[in-house]
Amino acid sequence: MIEVVDVQKIYRMGTVEVPALAGVNLSIARGEMVAIMGASGSGKSTLMNILGCLDVPTAGEYILDGEYIGVTSDGRLAEIRNSKIGFVFQTYNLLPRLSALSNVELALMYGRRPHRRASAIDALERVGLGDRIRHKPTEISGGQQQRVGIARAIVKSPALLLADEPTGNLDTRSGAEIMDILGGLHAEGITVIIVTHEPEIAERANRIITMRDGIIVSDTSANGQHSSSSSGQTAQ
């Protein structure tokens, strides 16, 4: 589903160039659950932005479902994000004055999709919030707010779900519940990619990629086996 070939990303600040990715090679098959780890500044967030079509590489190729993303127009990038990708954020990014139901419905506004309300209710029920659809974010717990965030991400039936530190603001129990939900979505066939700094969260994935200084330094499966899909950038 995902092919990243020698991807580089350089941010330019005036005359200064700041390299964020220094040649990343990566393959992710449809239906995998992958965790990306690394210290601040390792490049994991930049890679996540490229995988989510929020940014494009400075050099190299990113291929998503057979489409070359680097040569794609902004309008097409928006279409891809809307049709194929769901995003889950650490800070939930919910509108405080809207109910859980309305927050999820907002994800369906682009493209004028039919049956928005029914689809939003179904998504909330899938994350165990069928009895909280009228509650505003301030009226539910942090874990429940993140469930609303996941419902908003899956309401469009994406093939790819990107979760950026999805448990970062939660206690251990709530974080485990969120990971159970993400694991269930993975079991349904959704490709799930999680950025996290927590080893216990990463261990819930069936593959862990570790980044440092803009490259992949390790890529292991859940059973500890080295993956060859990031060859050339991976150290055992």
PDB file of C-alpha atoms in Angstrom, residues 8-232:
ATOM      1  CA  GLN A   8      14.345  13.424   1.777  1.00  0.00           C
ATOM      2  CA  LYS A   9      12.792  16.501   3.319  1.00  0.00           C
ATOM      3  CA  ILE A  10      14.612  19.786   3.760  1.00  0.00           C
ATOM      4  CA  TYR A  11      13.016  22.826   5.366  1.00  0.00           C
ATOM      5  CA  ARG A  12      14.417  26.171   4.285  1.00  0.00           C
ATOM      6  CA  MET A  13      14.458  29.091   6.706  1.00  0.00           C
ATOM      7  CA  GLY A  14      15.835  32.010   4.755  1.00  0.00           C
ATOM      8  CA  THR A  15      19.278  30.882   3.623  1.00  0.00           C
ATOM      9  CA  VAL A  16      19.450  28.080   6.192  1.00  0.00           C
ATOM     10  CA  GLU A  17      18.549  24.514   5.222  1.00  0.00           C
ATOM     11  CA  VAL A  18      17.289  22.181   7.947  1.00  0.00           C
ATOM     12  CA  PRO A  19      17.230  18.498   6.920  1.00  0.00           C
ATOM     13  CA  ALA A  20      14.373  16.530   8.494  1.00  0.00           C
ATOM     14  CA  LEU A  21      14.546  13.301   6.466  1.00  0.00           C
ATOM     15  CA  ALA A  22      17.843  12.100   5.027  1.00  0.00           C
ATOM     16  CA  GLY A  23      16.849   9.281   2.695  1.00  0.00           C
ATOM     17  CA  VAL A  24      14.094   7.030   4.026  1.00  0.00           C
ATOM     18  CA  ASN A  25      13.145   3.734   2.369  1.00  0.00           C
ATOM     19  CA  LEU A  26      10.028   2.001   3.620  1.00  0.00           C
ATOM     20  CA  SER A  27       7.306  -0.394   2.518  1.00  0.00           C
ATOM     21  CA  ILE A  28       4.068  -0.951   4.421  1.00  0.00           C
ATOM     22  CA  ALA A  29       1.621  -3.582   3.253  1.00  0.00           C
ATOM     23  CA  ARG A  30      -2.121  -3.125   3.328  1.00  0.00           C
ATOM     24  CA  GLY A  31      -3.521  -4.179   6.687  1.00  0.00           C
ATOM     25  CA  GLU A  32      -0.341  -3.774   8.749  1.00  0.00           C
ATOM     26  CA  MET A  33      -0.252  -2.085  12.161  1.00  0.00           C
ATOM     27  CA  VAL A  34       3.026  -0.172  12.445  1.00  0.00           C
ATOM     28  CA  ALA A  35       4.498   1.970  15.215  1.00  0.00           C
ATOM     29  CA  ILE A  36       7.046   4.690  14.450  1.00  0.00           C
ATOM     30  CA  MET A  37       9.300   5.699  17.349  1.00  0.00           C
ATOM     31  CA  GLY A  38      12.103   8.198  17.823  1.00  0.00           C
ATOM     32  CA  ALA A  39      13.245  11.132  19.917  1.00  0.00           C
ATOM     33  CA  SER A  40      12.148  14.679  19.210  1.00  0.00           C
ATOM     34  CA  GLY A  41      13.792  15.795  15.977  1.00  0.00           C
ATOM     35  CA  SER A  42      14.252  12.248  14.680  1.00  0.00           C
ATOM     36  CA  GLY A  43      12.004  12.879  11.664  1.00  0.00           C
ATOM     37  CA  LYS A  44       9.044  10.728  12.690  1.00  0.00           C
ATOM     38  CA  SER A  45       6.513  13.571  12.581  1.00  0.00           C
ATOM     39  CA  THR A  46       7.820  14.757   9.219  1.00  0.00           C
ATOM     40  CA  LEU A  47       7.494  11.230   7.865  1.00  0.00           C
ATOM     41  CA  MET A  48       3.956  11.011   9.252  1.00  0.00           C
ATOM     42  CA  ASN A  49       3.039  14.287   7.511  1.00  0.00           C
ATOM     43  CA  ILE A  50       4.319  12.938   4.197  1.00  0.00           C
ATOM     44  CA  LEU A  51       2.506   9.617   4.640  1.00  0.00           C
ATOM     45  CA  GLY A  52      -0.671  11.577   5.396  1.00  0.00           C
ATOM     46  CA  CYS A  53      -0.309  13.769   2.297  1.00  0.00           C
ATOM     47  CA  LEU A  54      -0.016  16.862   4.486  1.00  0.00           C
ATOM     48  CA  ASP A  55       3.436  17.495   3.007  1.00  0.00           C
ATOM     49  CA  VAL A  56       5.474  16.271   0.041  1.00  0.00           C
ATOM     50  CA  PRO A  57       9.131  15.164  -0.150  1.00  0.00           C
ATOM     51  CA  THR A  58      11.912  17.485  -1.236  1.00  0.00           C
ATOM     52  CA  ALA A  59      13.420  14.492  -3.057  1.00  0.00           C
ATOM     53  CA  GLY A  60      12.605  10.824  -3.471  1.00  0.00           C
ATOM     54  CA  GLU A  61       9.256   9.156  -4.093  1.00  0.00           C
ATOM     55  CA  TYR A  62       6.178   8.449  -2.022  1.00  0.00           C
ATOM     56  CA  ILE A  63       3.716   6.059  -3.630  1.00  0.00           C
ATOM     57  CA  LEU A  64       0.320   5.493  -2.013  1.00  0.00           C
ATOM     58  CA  ASP A  65      -1.953   2.896  -3.566  1.00  0.00           C
ATOM     59  CA  GLY A  66       0.047   3.125  -6.798  1.00  0.00           C
ATOM     60  CA  GLU A  67      -0.155   6.938  -7.018  1.00  0.00           C
ATOM     61  CA  TYR A  68       2.986   9.082  -6.980  1.00  0.00           C
ATOM     62  CA  ILE A  69       2.269  11.701  -4.333  1.00  0.00           C
ATOM     63  CA  GLY A  70       5.202  14.043  -4.912  1.00  0.00           C
ATOM     64  CA  VAL A  71       3.866  15.195  -8.279  1.00  0.00           C
ATOM     65  CA  THR A  72       0.306  15.604  -7.063  1.00  0.00           C
ATOM     66  CA  SER A  73      -1.566  18.924  -7.001  1.00  0.00           C
ATOM     67  CA  ASP A  74      -2.798  20.423  -3.734  1.00  0.00           C
ATOM     68  CA  GLY A  75      -6.373  19.709  -4.808  1.00  0.00           C
ATOM     69  CA  ARG A  76      -5.618  16.054  -5.445  1.00  0.00           C
ATOM     70  CA  LEU A  77      -3.775  15.797  -2.115  1.00  0.00           C
ATOM     71  CA  ALA A  78      -6.926  17.052  -0.397  1.00  0.00           C
ATOM     72  CA  GLU A  79      -9.005  14.464  -2.257  1.00  0.00           C
ATOM     73  CA  ILE A  80      -6.648  11.677  -1.184  1.00  0.00           C
ATOM     74  CA  ARG A  81      -6.748  12.795   2.452  1.00  0.00           C
ATOM     75  CA  ASN A  82     -10.519  12.956   2.349  1.00  0.00           C
ATOM     76  CA  SER A  83     -11.083   9.595   0.681  1.00  0.00           C
ATOM     77  CA  LYS A  84      -8.259   7.344   1.907  1.00  0.00           C
ATOM     78  CA  ILE A  85      -6.769   8.667   5.145  1.00  0.00           C
ATOM     79  CA  GLY A  86      -8.063   9.160   8.670  1.00  0.00           C
ATOM     80  CA  PHE A  87      -6.140  11.180  11.277  1.00  0.00           C
ATOM     81  CA  VAL A  88      -6.102  10.819  15.071  1.00  0.00           C
ATOM     82  CA  PHE A  89      -4.346  13.565  17.056  1.00  0.00           C
ATOM     83  CA  GLN A  90      -2.854  13.719  20.538  1.00  0.00           C
ATOM     84  CA  THR A  91      -4.874  16.827  21.401  1.00  0.00           C
ATOM     85  CA  TYR A  92      -8.149  15.450  19.944  1.00  0.00           C
ATOM     86  CA  ASN A  93      -8.818  18.654  17.911  1.00  0.00           C
ATOM     87  CA  LEU A  94     -12.532  18.661  18.714  1.00  0.00           C
ATOM     88  CA  LEU A  95     -14.697  21.779  18.498  1.00  0.00           C
ATOM     89  CA  PRO A  96     -15.765  22.435  22.114  1.00  0.00           C
ATOM     90  CA  ARG A  97     -19.188  23.922  21.341  1.00  0.00           C
ATOM     91  CA  LEU A  98     -20.324  21.002  19.198  1.00  0.00           C
ATOM     92  CA  SER A  99     -21.629  17.637  20.325  1.00  0.00           C
ATOM     93  CA  ALA A 100     -19.718  14.437  19.696  1.00  0.00           C
ATOM     94  CA  LEU A 101     -22.108  13.694  16.846  1.00  0.00           C
ATOM     95  CA  SER A 102     -21.593  17.088  15.200  1.00  0.00           C
ATOM     96  CA  ASN A 103     -17.806  16.823  15.554  1.00  0.00           C
ATOM     97  CA  VAL A 104     -17.872  13.511  13.687  1.00  0.00           C
ATOM     98  CA  GLU A 105     -20.320  14.798  11.066  1.00  0.00           C
ATOM     99  CA  LEU A 106     -17.921  17.620  10.215  1.00  0.00           C
ATOM    100  CA  ALA A 107     -15.542  15.096   8.680  1.00  0.00           C
ATOM    101  CA  LEU A 108     -18.212  14.323   6.084  1.00  0.00           C
ATOM    102  CA  MET A 109     -18.903  17.885   5.004  1.00  0.00           C
ATOM    103  CA  TYR A 110     -16.259  17.828   2.274  1.00  0.00           C
ATOM    104  CA  GLY A 111     -17.742  16.240  -0.817  1.00  0.00           C
ATOM    105  CA  ARG A 112     -21.352  16.527   0.376  1.00  0.00           C
ATOM    106  CA  ARG A 113     -21.638  12.908   1.385  1.00  0.00           C
ATOM    107  CA  PRO A 114     -25.147  11.544   1.910  1.00  0.00           C
ATOM    108  CA  HIS A 115     -26.409   9.994   5.156  1.00  0.00           C
ATOM    109  CA  ARG A 116     -23.953  11.967   7.246  1.00  0.00           C
ATOM    110  CA  ARG A 117     -25.853  11.634  10.508  1.00  0.00           C
ATOM    111  CA  ALA A 118     -26.356   7.874  10.221  1.00  0.00           C
ATOM    112  CA  SER A 119     -22.699   7.364   9.326  1.00  0.00           C
ATOM    113  CA  ALA A 120     -21.562   9.517  12.262  1.00  0.00           C
ATOM    114  CA  ILE A 121     -23.766   7.627  14.716  1.00  0.00           C
ATOM    115  CA  ASP A 122     -22.452   4.324  13.410  1.00  0.00           C
ATOM    116  CA  ALA A 123     -18.833   5.497  13.838  1.00  0.00           C
ATOM    117  CA  LEU A 124     -19.511   6.605  17.424  1.00  0.00           C
ATOM    118  CA  GLU A 125     -21.144   3.281  18.202  1.00  0.00           C
ATOM    119  CA  ARG A 126     -18.085   1.459  16.817  1.00  0.00           C
ATOM    120  CA  VAL A 127     -15.903   3.186  19.428  1.00  0.00           C
ATOM    121  CA  GLY A 128     -18.369   2.560  22.257  1.00  0.00           C
ATOM    122  CA  LEU A 129     -19.913   6.031  22.461  1.00  0.00           C
ATOM    123  CA  GLY A 130     -23.420   5.346  21.221  1.00  0.00           C
ATOM    124  CA  ASP A 131     -24.769   6.762  24.499  1.00  0.00           C
ATOM    125  CA  ARG A 132     -22.661   9.945  24.368  1.00  0.00           C
ATOM    126  CA  ILE A 133     -23.507  11.326  20.939  1.00  0.00           C
ATOM    127  CA  ARG A 134     -25.158  14.493  22.342  1.00  0.00           C
ATOM    128  CA  HIS A 135     -22.378  15.268  24.821  1.00  0.00           C
ATOM    129  CA  LYS A 136     -19.928  18.101  24.178  1.00  0.00           C
ATOM    130  CA  PRO A 137     -16.179  17.511  24.620  1.00  0.00           C
ATOM    131  CA  THR A 138     -16.216  19.288  28.007  1.00  0.00           C
ATOM    132  CA  GLU A 139     -18.840  16.833  29.238  1.00  0.00           C
ATOM    133  CA  ILE A 140     -16.835  13.664  28.621  1.00  0.00           C
ATOM    134  CA  SER A 141     -13.441  12.313  29.728  1.00  0.00           C
ATOM    135  CA  GLY A 142     -10.173  12.618  27.826  1.00  0.00           C
ATOM    136  CA  GLY A 143     -10.377   8.984  26.795  1.00  0.00           C
ATOM    137  CA  GLN A 144     -13.898   9.499  25.496  1.00  0.00           C
ATOM    138  CA  GLN A 145     -12.789  12.622  23.618  1.00  0.00           C
ATOM    139  CA  GLN A 146     -10.115  10.549  21.914  1.00  0.00           C
ATOM    140  CA  ARG A 147     -12.782   7.994  20.994  1.00  0.00           C
ATOM    141  CA  VAL A 148     -14.696  10.806  19.324  1.00  0.00           C
ATOM    142  CA  GLY A 149     -11.474  11.671  17.496  1.00  0.00           C
ATOM    143  CA  ILE A 150     -11.173   8.081  16.288  1.00  0.00           C
ATOM    144  CA  ALA A 151     -14.832   8.029  15.228  1.00  0.00           C
ATOM    145  CA  ARG A 152     -14.222  11.202  13.218  1.00  0.00           C
ATOM    146  CA  ALA A 153     -11.198   9.525  11.592  1.00  0.00           C
ATOM    147  CA  ILE A 154     -13.026   6.329  10.595  1.00  0.00           C
ATOM    148  CA  VAL A 155     -16.392   7.779   9.571  1.00  0.00           C
ATOM    149  CA  LYS A 156     -15.143   8.088   5.967  1.00  0.00           C
ATOM    150  CA  SER A 157     -14.075   4.413   5.918  1.00  0.00           C
ATOM    151  CA  PRO A 158     -10.393   5.181   5.264  1.00  0.00           C
ATOM    152  CA  ALA A 159      -7.953   2.526   4.128  1.00  0.00           C
ATOM    153  CA  LEU A 160      -5.160   4.187   6.145  1.00  0.00           C
ATOM    154  CA  LEU A 161      -5.393   5.460   9.731  1.00  0.00           C
ATOM    155  CA  LEU A 162      -2.584   7.705  11.047  1.00  0.00           C
ATOM    156  CA  ALA A 163      -2.435   8.256  14.807  1.00  0.00           C
ATOM    157  CA  ASP A 164       0.005  10.849  16.156  1.00  0.00           C
ATOM    158  CA  GLU A 165       0.693  10.139  19.862  1.00  0.00           C
ATOM    159  CA  PRO A 166      -2.938   8.996  20.331  1.00  0.00           C
ATOM    160  CA  THR A 167      -2.411   8.127  24.016  1.00  0.00           C
ATOM    161  CA  GLY A 168      -0.052  10.975  24.895  1.00  0.00           C
ATOM    162  CA  ASN A 169      -2.600  12.894  26.994  1.00  0.00           C
ATOM    163  CA  LEU A 170      -4.254   9.861  28.603  1.00  0.00           C
ATOM    164  CA  ASP A 171      -3.769   7.811  31.739  1.00  0.00           C
ATOM    165  CA  THR A 172      -2.628   4.211  31.435  1.00  0.00           C
ATOM    166  CA  ARG A 173      -6.099   2.684  31.508  1.00  0.00           C
ATOM    167  CA  SER A 174      -7.581   5.094  28.958  1.00  0.00           C
ATOM    168  CA  GLY A 175      -4.518   4.665  26.751  1.00  0.00           C
ATOM    169  CA  ALA A 176      -4.941   0.882  26.806  1.00  0.00           C
ATOM    170  CA  GLU A 177      -8.605   1.261  25.838  1.00  0.00           C
ATOM    171  CA  ILE A 178      -7.664   3.475  22.891  1.00  0.00           C
ATOM    172  CA  MET A 179      -5.098   0.925  21.757  1.00  0.00           C
ATOM    173  CA  ASP A 180      -7.738  -1.795  22.014  1.00  0.00           C
ATOM    174  CA  ILE A 181      -9.920   0.225  19.639  1.00  0.00           C
ATOM    175  CA  LEU A 182      -7.055   0.806  17.210  1.00  0.00           C
ATOM    176  CA  GLY A 183      -6.219  -2.887  17.393  1.00  0.00           C
ATOM    177  CA  GLY A 184      -9.814  -3.731  16.564  1.00  0.00           C
ATOM    178  CA  LEU A 185      -9.762  -1.436  13.541  1.00  0.00           C
ATOM    179  CA  HIS A 186      -6.546  -3.094  12.396  1.00  0.00           C
ATOM    180  CA  ALA A 187      -8.255  -6.478  12.760  1.00  0.00           C
ATOM    181  CA  GLU A 188     -10.974  -5.188  10.418  1.00  0.00           C
ATOM    182  CA  GLY A 189      -8.322  -4.619   7.734  1.00  0.00           C
ATOM    183  CA  ILE A 190      -7.479  -0.939   8.168  1.00  0.00           C
ATOM    184  CA  THR A 191      -3.788  -0.088   7.844  1.00  0.00           C
ATOM    185  CA  VAL A 192      -2.818   1.639  11.115  1.00  0.00           C
ATOM    186  CA  ILE A 193       0.347   3.712  11.626  1.00  0.00           C
ATOM    187  CA  ILE A 194       1.046   5.105  15.091  1.00  0.00           C
ATOM    188  CA  VAL A 195       3.673   7.671  16.058  1.00  0.00           C
ATOM    189  CA  THR A 196       4.560   7.218  19.721  1.00  0.00           C
ATOM    190  CA  HIS A 197       7.397   7.645  22.203  1.00  0.00           C
ATOM    191  CA  GLU A 198       5.949   5.028  24.558  1.00  0.00           C
ATOM    192  CA  PRO A 199       7.479   1.533  24.176  1.00  0.00           C
ATOM    193  CA  GLU A 200       4.439  -0.175  25.704  1.00  0.00           C
ATOM    194  CA  ILE A 201       2.219   1.441  23.076  1.00  0.00           C
ATOM    195  CA  ALA A 202       4.588   0.552  20.244  1.00  0.00           C
ATOM    196  CA  GLU A 203       4.601  -3.070  21.387  1.00  0.00           C
ATOM    197  CA  ARG A 204       0.891  -3.283  20.572  1.00  0.00           C
ATOM    198  CA  ALA A 205       1.763  -2.932  16.881  1.00  0.00           C
ATOM    199  CA  ASN A 206       2.981  -5.870  14.816  1.00  0.00           C
ATOM    200  CA  ARG A 207       5.965  -3.873  13.563  1.00  0.00           C
ATOM    201  CA  ILE A 208       8.126  -1.182  15.173  1.00  0.00           C
ATOM    202  CA  ILE A 209      10.177   1.330  13.172  1.00  0.00           C
ATOM    203  CA  THR A 210      12.710   3.477  15.013  1.00  0.00           C
ATOM    204  CA  MET A 211      14.066   6.722  13.571  1.00  0.00           C
ATOM    205  CA  ARG A 212      17.088   8.841  14.402  1.00  0.00           C
ATOM    206  CA  ASP A 213      18.507  11.893  12.633  1.00  0.00           C
ATOM    207  CA  GLY A 214      16.113  11.586   9.709  1.00  0.00           C
ATOM    208  CA  ILE A 215      16.701   7.929   8.884  1.00  0.00           C
ATOM    209  CA  ILE A 216      15.316   4.556   9.929  1.00  0.00           C
ATOM    210  CA  VAL A 217      17.763   2.827  12.267  1.00  0.00           C
ATOM    211  CA  SER A 218      15.698  -0.272  13.055  1.00  0.00           C
ATOM    212  CA  ASP A 219      12.645  -2.032  11.684  1.00  0.00           C
ATOM    213  CA  THR A 220      11.467  -5.101  13.577  1.00  0.00           C
ATOM    214  CA  SER A 221       8.334  -7.213  13.623  1.00  0.00           C
ATOM    215  CA  ALA A 222       6.451  -8.075  16.800  1.00  0.00           C
ATOM    216  CA  ASN A 223       8.434 -11.291  17.136  1.00  0.00           C
ATOM    217  CA  GLY A 224      11.707  -9.373  17.030  1.00  0.00           C
ATOM    218  CA  GLN A 225      12.613 -10.311  13.473  1.00  0.00           C
ATOM    219  CA  HIS A 226      14.363  -7.746  11.300  1.00  0.00           C
ATOM    220  CA  SER A 227      12.290  -6.410   8.406  1.00  0.00           C
ATOM    221  CA  SER A 228      13.919  -6.050   5.005  1.00  0.00           C
ATOM    222  CA  SER A 229      11.404  -3.490   3.730  1.00  0.00           C
ATOM    223  CA  SER A 230      13.580  -0.540   4.757  1.00  0.00           C
ATOM    224  CA  SER A 231      16.798  -1.999   3.441  1.00  0.00           C
ATOM    225  CA  GLY A 232      19.646   0.418   3.109  1.00  0.00           C
TER     226      GLY A 232
END
